[in-house]
JSON list of C-alpha atoms in Angstrom, two decimals:
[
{"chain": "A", "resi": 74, "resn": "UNK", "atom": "CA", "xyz": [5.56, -8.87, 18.42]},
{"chain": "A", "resi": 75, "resn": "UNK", "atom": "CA", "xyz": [2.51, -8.64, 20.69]},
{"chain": "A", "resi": 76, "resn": "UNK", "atom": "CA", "xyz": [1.47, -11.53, 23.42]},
{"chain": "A", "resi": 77, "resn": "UNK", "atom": "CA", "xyz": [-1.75, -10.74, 24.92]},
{"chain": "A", "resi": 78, "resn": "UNK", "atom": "CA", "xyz": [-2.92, -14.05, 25.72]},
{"chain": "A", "resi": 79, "resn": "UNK", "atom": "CA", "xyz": [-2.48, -13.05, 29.49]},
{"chain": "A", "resi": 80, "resn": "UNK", "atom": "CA", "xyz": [-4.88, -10.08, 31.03]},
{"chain": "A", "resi": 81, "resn": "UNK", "atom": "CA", "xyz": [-3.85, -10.94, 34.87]},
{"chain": "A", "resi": 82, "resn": "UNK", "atom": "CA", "xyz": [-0.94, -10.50, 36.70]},
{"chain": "A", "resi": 83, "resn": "UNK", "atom": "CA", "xyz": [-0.29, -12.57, 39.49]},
{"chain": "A", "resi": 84, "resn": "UNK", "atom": "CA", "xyz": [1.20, -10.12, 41.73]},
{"chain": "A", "resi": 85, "resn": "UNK", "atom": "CA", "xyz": [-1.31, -8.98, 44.26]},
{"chain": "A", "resi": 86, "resn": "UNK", "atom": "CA", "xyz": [-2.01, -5.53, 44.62]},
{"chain": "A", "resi": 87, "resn": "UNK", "atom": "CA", "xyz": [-2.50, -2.79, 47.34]},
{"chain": "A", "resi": 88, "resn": "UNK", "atom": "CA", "xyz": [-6.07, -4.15, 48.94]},
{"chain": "A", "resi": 89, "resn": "UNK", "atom": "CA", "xyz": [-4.51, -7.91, 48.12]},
{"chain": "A", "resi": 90, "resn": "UNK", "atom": "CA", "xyz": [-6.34, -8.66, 44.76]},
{"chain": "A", "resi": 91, "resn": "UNK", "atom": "CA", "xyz": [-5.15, -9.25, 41.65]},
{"chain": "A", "resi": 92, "resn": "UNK", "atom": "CA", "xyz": [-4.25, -6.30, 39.74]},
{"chain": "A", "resi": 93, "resn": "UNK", "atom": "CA", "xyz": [-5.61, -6.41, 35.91]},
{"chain": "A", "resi": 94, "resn": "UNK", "atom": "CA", "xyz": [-3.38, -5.79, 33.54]},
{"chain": "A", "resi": 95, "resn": "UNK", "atom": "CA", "xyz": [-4.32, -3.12, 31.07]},
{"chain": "A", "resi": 96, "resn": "UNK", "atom": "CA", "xyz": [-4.98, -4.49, 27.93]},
{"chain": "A", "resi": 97, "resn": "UNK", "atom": "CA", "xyz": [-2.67, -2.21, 24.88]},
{"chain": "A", "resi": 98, "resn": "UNK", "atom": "CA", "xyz": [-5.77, -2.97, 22.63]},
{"chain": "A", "resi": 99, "resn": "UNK", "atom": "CA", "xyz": [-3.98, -0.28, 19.20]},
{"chain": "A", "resi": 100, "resn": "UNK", "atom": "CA", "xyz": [-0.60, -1.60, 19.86]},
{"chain": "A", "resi": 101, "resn": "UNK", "atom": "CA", "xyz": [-1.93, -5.11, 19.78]},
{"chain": "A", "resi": 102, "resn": "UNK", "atom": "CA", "xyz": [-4.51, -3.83, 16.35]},
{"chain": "A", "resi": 103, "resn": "UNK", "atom": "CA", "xyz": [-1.03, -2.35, 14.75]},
{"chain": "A", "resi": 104, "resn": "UNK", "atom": "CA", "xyz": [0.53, -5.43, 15.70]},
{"chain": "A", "resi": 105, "resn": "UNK", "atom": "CA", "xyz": [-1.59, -7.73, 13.84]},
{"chain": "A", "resi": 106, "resn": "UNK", "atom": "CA", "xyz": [-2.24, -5.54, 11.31]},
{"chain": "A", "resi": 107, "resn": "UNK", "atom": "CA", "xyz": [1.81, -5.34, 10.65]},
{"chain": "A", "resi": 108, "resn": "UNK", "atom": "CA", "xyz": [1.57, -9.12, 10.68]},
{"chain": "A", "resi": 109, "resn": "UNK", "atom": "CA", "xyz": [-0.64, -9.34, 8.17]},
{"chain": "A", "resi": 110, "resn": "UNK", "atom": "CA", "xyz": [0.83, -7.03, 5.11]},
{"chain": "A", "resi": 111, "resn": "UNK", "atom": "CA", "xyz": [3.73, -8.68, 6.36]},
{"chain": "A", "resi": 112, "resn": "UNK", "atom": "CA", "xyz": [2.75, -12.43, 5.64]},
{"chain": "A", "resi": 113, "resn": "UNK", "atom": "CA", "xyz": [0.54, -11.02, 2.27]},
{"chain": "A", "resi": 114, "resn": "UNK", "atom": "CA", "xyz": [3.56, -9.58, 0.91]},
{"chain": "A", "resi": 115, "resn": "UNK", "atom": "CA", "xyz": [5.86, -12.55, 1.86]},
{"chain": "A", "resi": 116, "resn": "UNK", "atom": "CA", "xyz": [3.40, -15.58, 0.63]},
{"chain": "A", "resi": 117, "resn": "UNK", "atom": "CA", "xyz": [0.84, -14.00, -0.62]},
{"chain": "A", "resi": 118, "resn": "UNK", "atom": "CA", "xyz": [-3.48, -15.55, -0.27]},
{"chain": "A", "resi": 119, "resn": "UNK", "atom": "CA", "xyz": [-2.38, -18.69, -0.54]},
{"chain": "A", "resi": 120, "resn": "UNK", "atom": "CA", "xyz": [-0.63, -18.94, 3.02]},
{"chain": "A", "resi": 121, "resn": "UNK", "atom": "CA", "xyz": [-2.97, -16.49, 4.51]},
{"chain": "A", "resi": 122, "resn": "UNK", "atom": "CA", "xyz": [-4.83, -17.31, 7.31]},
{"chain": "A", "resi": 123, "resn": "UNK", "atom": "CA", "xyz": [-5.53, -16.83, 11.02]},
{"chain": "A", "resi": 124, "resn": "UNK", "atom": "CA", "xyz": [-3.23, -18.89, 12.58]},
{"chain": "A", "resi": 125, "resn": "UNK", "atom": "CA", "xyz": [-0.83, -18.04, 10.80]},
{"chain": "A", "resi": 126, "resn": "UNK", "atom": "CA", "xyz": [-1.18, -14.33, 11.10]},
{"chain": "A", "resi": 127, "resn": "UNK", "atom": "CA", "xyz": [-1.77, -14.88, 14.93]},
{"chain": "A", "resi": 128, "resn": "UNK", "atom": "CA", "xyz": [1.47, -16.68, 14.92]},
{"chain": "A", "resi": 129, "resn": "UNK", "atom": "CA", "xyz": [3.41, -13.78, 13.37]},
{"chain": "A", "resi": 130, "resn": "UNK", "atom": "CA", "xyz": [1.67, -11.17, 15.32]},
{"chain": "A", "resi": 131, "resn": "UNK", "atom": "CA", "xyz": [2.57, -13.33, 18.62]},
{"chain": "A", "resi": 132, "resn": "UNK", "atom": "CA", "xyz": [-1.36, -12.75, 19.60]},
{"chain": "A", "resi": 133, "resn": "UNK", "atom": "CA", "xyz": [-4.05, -15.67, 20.62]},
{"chain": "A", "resi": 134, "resn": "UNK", "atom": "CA", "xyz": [-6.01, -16.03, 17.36]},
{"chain": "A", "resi": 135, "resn": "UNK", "atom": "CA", "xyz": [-9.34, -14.66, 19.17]},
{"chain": "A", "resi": 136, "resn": "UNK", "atom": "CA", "xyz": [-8.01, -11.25, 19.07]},
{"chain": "A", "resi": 137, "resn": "UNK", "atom": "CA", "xyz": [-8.15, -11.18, 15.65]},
{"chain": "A", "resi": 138, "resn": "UNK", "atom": "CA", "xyz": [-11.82, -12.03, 15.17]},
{"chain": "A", "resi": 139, "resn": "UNK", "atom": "CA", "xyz": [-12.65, -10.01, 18.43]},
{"chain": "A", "resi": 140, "resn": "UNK", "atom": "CA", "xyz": [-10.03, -7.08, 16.76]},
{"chain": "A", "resi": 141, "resn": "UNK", "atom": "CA", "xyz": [-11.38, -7.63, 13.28]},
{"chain": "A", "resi": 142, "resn": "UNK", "atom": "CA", "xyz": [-13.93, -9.70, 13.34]},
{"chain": "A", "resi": 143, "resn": "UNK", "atom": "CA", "xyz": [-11.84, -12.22, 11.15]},
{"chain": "A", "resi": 144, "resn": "UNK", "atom": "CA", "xyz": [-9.90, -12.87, 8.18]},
{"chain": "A", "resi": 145, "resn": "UNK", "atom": "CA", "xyz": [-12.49, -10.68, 5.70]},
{"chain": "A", "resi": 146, "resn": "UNK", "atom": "CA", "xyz": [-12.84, -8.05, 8.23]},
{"chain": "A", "resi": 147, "resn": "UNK", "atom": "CA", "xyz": [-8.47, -7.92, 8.74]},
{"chain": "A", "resi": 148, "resn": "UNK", "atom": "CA", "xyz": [-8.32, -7.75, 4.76]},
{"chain": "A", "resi": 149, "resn": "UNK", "atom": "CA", "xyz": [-11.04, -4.80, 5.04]},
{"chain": "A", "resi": 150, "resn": "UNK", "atom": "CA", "xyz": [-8.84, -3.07, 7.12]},
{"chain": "A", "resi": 151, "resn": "UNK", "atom": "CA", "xyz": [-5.40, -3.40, 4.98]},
{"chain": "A", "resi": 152, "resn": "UNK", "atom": "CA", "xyz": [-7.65, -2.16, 2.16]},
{"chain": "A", "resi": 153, "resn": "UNK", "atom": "CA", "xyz": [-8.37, 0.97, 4.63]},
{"chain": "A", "resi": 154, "resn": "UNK", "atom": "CA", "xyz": [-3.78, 1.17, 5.09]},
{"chain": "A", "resi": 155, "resn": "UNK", "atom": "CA", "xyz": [-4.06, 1.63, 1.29]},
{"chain": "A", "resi": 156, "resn": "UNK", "atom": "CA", "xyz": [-5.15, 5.15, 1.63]},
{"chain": "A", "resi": 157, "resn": "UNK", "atom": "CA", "xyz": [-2.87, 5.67, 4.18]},
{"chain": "A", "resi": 158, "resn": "UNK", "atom": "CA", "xyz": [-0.18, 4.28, 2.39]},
{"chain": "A", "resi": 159, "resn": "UNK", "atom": "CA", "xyz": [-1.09, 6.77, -0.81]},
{"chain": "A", "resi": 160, "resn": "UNK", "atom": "CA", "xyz": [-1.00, 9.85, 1.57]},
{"chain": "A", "resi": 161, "resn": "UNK", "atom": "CA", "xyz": [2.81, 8.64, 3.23]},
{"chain": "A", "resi": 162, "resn": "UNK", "atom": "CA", "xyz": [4.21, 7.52, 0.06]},
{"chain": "A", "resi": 163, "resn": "UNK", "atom": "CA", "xyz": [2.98, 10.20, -2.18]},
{"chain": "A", "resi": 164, "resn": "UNK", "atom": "CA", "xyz": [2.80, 12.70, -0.22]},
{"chain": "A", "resi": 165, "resn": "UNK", "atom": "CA", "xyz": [0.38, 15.94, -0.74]},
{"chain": "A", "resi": 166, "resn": "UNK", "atom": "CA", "xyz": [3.23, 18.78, -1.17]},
{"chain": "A", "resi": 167, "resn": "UNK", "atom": "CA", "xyz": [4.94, 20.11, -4.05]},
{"chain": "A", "resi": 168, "resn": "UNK", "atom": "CA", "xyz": [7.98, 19.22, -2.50]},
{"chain": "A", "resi": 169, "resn": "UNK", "atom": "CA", "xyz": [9.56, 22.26, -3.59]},
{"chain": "A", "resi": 170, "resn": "UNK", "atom": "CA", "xyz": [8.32, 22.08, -7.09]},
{"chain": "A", "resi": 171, "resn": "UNK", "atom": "CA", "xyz": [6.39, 24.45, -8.71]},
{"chain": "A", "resi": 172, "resn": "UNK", "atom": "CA", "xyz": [3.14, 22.93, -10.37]},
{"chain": "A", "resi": 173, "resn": "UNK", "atom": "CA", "xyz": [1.96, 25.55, -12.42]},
{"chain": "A", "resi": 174, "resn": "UNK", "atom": "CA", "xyz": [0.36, 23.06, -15.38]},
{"chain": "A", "resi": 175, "resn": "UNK", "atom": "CA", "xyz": [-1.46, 19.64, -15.20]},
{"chain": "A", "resi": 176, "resn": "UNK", "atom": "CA", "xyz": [1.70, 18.28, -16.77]},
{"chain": "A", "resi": 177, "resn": "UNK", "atom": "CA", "xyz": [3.39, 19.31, -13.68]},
{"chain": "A", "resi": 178, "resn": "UNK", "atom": "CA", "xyz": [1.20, 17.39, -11.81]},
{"chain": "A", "resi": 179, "resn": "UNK", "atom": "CA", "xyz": [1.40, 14.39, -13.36]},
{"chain": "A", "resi": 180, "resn": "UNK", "atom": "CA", "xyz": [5.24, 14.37, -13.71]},
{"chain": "A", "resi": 181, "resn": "UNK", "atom": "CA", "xyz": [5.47, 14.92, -9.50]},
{"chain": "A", "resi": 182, "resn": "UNK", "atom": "CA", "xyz": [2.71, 11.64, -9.14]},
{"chain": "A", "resi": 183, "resn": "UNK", "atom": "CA", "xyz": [4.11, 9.66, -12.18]},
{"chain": "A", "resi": 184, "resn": "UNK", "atom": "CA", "xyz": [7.96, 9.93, -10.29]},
{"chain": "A", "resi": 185, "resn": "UNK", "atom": "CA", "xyz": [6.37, 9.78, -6.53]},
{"chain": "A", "resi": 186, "resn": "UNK", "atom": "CA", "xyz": [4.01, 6.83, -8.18]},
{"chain": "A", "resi": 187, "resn": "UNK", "atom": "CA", "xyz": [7.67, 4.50, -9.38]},
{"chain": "A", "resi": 188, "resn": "UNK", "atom": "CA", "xyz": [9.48, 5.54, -6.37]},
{"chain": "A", "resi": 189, "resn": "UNK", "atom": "CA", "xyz": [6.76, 4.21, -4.06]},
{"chain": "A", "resi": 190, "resn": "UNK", "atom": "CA", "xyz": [6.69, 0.86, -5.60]},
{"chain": "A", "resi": 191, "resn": "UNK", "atom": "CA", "xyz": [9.69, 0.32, -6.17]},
{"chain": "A", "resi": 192, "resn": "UNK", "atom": "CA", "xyz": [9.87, 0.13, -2.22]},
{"chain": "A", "resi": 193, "resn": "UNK", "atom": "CA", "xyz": [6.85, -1.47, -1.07]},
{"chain": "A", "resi": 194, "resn": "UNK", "atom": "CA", "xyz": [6.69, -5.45, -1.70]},
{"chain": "A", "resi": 195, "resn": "UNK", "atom": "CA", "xyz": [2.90, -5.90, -0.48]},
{"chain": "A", "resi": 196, "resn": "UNK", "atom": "CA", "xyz": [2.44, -2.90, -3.07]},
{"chain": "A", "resi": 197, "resn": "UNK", "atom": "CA", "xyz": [3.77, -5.23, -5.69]},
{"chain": "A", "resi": 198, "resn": "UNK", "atom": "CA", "xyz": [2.24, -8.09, -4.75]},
{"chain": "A", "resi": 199, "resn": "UNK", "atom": "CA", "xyz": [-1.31, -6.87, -4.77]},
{"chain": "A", "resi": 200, "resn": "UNK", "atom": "CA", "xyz": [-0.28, -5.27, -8.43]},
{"chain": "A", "resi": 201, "resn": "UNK", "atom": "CA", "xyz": [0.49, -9.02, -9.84]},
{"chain": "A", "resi": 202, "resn": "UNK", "atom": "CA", "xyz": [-2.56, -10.72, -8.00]},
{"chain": "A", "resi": 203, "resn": "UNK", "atom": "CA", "xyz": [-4.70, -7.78, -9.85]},
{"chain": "A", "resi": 204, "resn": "UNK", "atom": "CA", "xyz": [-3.64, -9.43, -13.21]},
{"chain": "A", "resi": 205, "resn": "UNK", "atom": "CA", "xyz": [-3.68, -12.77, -12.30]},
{"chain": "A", "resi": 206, "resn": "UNK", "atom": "CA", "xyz": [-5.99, -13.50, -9.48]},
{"chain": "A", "resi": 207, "resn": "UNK", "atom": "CA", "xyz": [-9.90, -12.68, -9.60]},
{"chain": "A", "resi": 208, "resn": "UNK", "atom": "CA", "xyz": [-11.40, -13.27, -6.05]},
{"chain": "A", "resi": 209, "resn": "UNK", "atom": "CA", "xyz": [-12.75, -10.69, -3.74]},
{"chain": "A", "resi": 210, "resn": "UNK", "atom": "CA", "xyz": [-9.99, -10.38, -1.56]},
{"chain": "A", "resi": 211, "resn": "UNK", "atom": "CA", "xyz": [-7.96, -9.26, -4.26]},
{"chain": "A", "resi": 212, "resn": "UNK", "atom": "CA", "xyz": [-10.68, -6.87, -6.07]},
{"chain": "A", "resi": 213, "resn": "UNK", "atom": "CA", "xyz": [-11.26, -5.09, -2.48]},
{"chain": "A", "resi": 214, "resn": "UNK", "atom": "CA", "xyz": [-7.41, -4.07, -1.79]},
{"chain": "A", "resi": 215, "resn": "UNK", "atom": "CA", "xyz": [-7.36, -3.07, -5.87]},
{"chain": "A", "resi": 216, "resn": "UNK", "atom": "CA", "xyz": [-10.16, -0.64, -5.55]},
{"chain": "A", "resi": 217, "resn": "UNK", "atom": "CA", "xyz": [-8.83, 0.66, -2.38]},
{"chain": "A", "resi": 218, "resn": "UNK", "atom": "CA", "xyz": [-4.94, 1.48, -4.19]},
{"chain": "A", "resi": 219, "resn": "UNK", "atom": "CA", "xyz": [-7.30, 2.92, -6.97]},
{"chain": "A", "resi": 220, "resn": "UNK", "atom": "CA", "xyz": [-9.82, 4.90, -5.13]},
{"chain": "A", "resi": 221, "resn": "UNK", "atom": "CA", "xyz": [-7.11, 6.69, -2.73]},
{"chain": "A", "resi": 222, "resn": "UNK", "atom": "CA", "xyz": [-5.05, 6.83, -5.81]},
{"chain": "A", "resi": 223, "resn": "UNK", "atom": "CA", "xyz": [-7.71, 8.69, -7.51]},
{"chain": "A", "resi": 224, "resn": "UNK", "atom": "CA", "xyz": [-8.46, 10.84, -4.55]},
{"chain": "A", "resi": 225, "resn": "UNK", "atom": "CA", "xyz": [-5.03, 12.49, -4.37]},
{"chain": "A", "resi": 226, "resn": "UNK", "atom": "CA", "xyz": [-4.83, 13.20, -8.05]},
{"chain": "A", "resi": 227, "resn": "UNK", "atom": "CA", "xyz": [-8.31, 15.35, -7.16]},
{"chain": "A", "resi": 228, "resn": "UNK", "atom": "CA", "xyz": [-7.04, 16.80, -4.47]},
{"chain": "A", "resi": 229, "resn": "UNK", "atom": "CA", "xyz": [-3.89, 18.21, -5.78]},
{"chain": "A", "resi": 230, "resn": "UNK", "atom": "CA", "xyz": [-5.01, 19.16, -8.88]},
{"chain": "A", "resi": 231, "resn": "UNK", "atom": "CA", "xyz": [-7.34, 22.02, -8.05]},
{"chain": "A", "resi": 232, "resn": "UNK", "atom": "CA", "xyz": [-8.01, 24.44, -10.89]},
{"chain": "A", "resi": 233, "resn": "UNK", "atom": "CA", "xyz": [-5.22, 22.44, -12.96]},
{"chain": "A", "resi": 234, "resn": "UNK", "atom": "CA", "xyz": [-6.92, 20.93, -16.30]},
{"chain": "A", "resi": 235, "resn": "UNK", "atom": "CA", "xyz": [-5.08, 18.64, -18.69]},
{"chain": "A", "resi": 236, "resn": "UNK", "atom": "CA", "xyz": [-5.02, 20.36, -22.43]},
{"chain": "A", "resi": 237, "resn": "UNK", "atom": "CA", "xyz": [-7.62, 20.37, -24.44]},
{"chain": "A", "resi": 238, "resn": "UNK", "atom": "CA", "xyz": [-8.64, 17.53, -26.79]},
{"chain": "A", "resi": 239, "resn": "UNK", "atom": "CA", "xyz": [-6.28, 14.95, -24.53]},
{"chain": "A", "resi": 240, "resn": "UNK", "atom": "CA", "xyz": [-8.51, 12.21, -22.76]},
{"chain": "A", "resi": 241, "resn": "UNK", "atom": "CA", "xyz": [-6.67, 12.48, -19.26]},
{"chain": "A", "resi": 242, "resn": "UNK", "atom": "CA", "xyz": [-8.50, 9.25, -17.88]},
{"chain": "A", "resi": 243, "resn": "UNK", "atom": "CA", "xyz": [-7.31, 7.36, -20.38]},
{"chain": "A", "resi": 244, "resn": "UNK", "atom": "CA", "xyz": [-3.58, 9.02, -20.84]},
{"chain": "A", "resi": 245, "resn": "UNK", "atom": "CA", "xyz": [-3.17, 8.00, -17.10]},
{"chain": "A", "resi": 246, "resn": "UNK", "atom": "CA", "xyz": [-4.69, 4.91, -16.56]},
{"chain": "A", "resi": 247, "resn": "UNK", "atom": "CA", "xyz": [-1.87, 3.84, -19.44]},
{"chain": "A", "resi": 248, "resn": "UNK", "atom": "CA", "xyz": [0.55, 6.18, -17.61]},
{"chain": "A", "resi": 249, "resn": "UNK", "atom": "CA", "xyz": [0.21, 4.27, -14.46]},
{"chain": "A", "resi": 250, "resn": "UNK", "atom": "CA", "xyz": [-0.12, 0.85, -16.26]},
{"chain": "A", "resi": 251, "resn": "UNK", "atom": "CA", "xyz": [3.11, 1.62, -17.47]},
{"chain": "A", "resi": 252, "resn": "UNK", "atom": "CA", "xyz": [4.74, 2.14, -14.04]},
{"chain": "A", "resi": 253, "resn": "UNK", "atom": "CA", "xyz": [3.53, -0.51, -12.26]},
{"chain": "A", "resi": 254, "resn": "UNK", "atom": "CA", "xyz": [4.78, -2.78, -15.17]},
{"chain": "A", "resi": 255, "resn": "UNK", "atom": "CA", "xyz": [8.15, -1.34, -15.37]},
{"chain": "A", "resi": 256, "resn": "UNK", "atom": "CA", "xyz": [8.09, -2.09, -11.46]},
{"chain": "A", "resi": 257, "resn": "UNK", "atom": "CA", "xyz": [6.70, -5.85, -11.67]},
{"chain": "A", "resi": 258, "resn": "UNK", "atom": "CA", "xyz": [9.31, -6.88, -14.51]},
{"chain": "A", "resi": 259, "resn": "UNK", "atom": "CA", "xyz": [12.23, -5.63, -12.47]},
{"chain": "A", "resi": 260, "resn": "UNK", "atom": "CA", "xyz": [11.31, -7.55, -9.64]},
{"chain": "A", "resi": 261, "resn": "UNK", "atom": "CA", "xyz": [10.55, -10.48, -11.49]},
{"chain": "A", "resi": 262, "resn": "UNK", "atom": "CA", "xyz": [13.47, -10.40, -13.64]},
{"chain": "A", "resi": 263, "resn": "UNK", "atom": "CA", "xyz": [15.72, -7.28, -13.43]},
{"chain": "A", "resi": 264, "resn": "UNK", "atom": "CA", "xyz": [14.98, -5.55, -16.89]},
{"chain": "A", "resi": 265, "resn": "UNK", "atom": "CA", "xyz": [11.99, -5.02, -19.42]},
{"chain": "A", "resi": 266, "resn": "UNK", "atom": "CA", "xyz": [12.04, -5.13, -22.85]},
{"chain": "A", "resi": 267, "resn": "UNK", "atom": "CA", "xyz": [15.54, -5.14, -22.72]},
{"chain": "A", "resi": 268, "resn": "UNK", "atom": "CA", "xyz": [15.30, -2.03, -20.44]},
{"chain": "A", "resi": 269, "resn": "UNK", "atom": "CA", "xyz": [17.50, -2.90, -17.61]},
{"chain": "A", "resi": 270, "resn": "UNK", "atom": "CA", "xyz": [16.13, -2.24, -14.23]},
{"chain": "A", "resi": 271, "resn": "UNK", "atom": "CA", "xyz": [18.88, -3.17, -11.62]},
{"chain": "A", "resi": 272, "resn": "UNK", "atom": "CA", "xyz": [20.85, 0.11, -10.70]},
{"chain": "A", "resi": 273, "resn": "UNK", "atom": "CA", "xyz": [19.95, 3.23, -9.42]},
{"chain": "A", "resi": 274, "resn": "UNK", "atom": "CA", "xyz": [21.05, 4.84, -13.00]},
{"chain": "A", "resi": 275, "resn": "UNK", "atom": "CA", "xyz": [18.93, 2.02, -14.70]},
{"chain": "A", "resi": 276, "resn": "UNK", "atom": "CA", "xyz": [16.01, 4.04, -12.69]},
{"chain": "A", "resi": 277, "resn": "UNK", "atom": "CA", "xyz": [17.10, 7.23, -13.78]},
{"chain": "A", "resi": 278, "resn": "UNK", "atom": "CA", "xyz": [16.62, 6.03, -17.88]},
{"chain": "A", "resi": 279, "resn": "UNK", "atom": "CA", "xyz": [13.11, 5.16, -16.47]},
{"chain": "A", "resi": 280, "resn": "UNK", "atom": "CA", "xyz": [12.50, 7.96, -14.89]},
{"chain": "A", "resi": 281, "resn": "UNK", "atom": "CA", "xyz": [13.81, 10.50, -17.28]},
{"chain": "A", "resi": 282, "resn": "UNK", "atom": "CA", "xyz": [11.47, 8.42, -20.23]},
{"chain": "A", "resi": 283, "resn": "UNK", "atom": "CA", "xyz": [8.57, 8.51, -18.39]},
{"chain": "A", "resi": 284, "resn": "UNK", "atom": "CA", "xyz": [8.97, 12.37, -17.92]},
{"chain": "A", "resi": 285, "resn": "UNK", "atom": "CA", "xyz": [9.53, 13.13, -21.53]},
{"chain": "A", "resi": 286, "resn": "UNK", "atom": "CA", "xyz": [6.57, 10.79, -22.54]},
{"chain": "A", "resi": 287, "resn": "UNK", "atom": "CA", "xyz": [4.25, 12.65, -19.76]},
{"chain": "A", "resi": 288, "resn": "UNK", "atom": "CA", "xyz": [5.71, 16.10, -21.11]},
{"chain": "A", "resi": 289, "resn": "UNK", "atom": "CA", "xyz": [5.25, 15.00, -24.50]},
{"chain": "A", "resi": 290, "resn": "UNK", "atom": "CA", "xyz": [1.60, 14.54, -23.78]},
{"chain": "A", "resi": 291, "resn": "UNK", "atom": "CA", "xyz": [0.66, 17.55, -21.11]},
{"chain": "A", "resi": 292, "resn": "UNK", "atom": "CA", "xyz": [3.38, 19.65, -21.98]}
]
């Protein structure tokens, strides 16, 4: 946690004055920033404002709207962590895997895609409010996921094309739907439709479907 509601030390310095304490202004962003995903993953929009992510960041409230210039500009910038969080989580490598056809590709993001949210509760959280919640807020961090989501795929997938006659928009967007709701019933409650989802070899059943089905599809 980050206190900056003190710039001025009291200890004089060399010619007798005051020395000024230098102000950590991107610790003190990351700070609040942390605070922030934080609380939204935790409680969610409904507890979600500027005292209380002052109050977690341990910050005076005015750095936020000098910082961000406020609650819609702090949710513009966790919308910006989405991309970063698509580049750390699934990461731009083959890590060690050969991907020779489209259905390579899409096995690597489909099992990178589960693993990340699996992890990440904000992730999740933002993944049930797109289903249930229509406000702005919610629409902005969505498009963000998506946008950096679709970015990646377009990156990695260079001369790579999906067979012919298969509409890959449409294959994936019900690929990915398909993740994310294996991922939401397991944390909601521990299995879907009658799928278990509690162990680590539960997640190996859903992994190893979810390859055959993306195989059975791109080959």
């Amino acid at each position: 946690m980050l206190n900056e509601a003190v710039n001025l030390e009291n200890s004089p310095g060399v010619d007798g004055e005051p020395e000024r304490r230098v102000r950590d202004r991107g610790a003190t962003e990351r700070a609040i920033l942390a605070a922030a995903k934080g609380l939204l993953a935790e409680e969610g929009f409904q507890n979600f404002g500027i005292n209380a992510v002052a109050r977690r960041a341990g910050c005076d409230k005015q750095l936020i709207y000098r910082y961000y210039g406020g609650l819609d500009g702090l949710v513009e910038a966790i919308g910006a962590d989405l991309g970063t969080w698509v580049k750390d989580r699934i990461p731009e490598d083959a890590g060690g895997m050969f991907l020779l056809t489209y259905g390579d590709l899409m096995e690597r993001l489909s099992l990178l895609l589960l693993d990340a949210l699996r992890n990440d509760p904000l992730m999740r959280r933002i993944l049930a409010w797109e289903i249930s919640e229509n406000t702005e807020q919610v629409r902005r961090l969505s498009e963000a996921r998506s946008k950096a989501l679709a970015l990646w795929l377009e990156r990695m997938r260079g001369s790579l094309a999906p067979p012919k006659g298969v509409d890959a928009a449409a294959v994936n967007a019900v690929i990915i739907a398909a993740i994310q709701h294996l991922v939401l019933a397991a944390t909601a409650g521990g299995q879907c439709a009658g799928l278990s989802l509690k162990t680590s070899k539960d997640w190996e059943k859903a992994a190893t479907a979810l390859k055959r089905i993306v195989r059975g599809v791109y080959g």
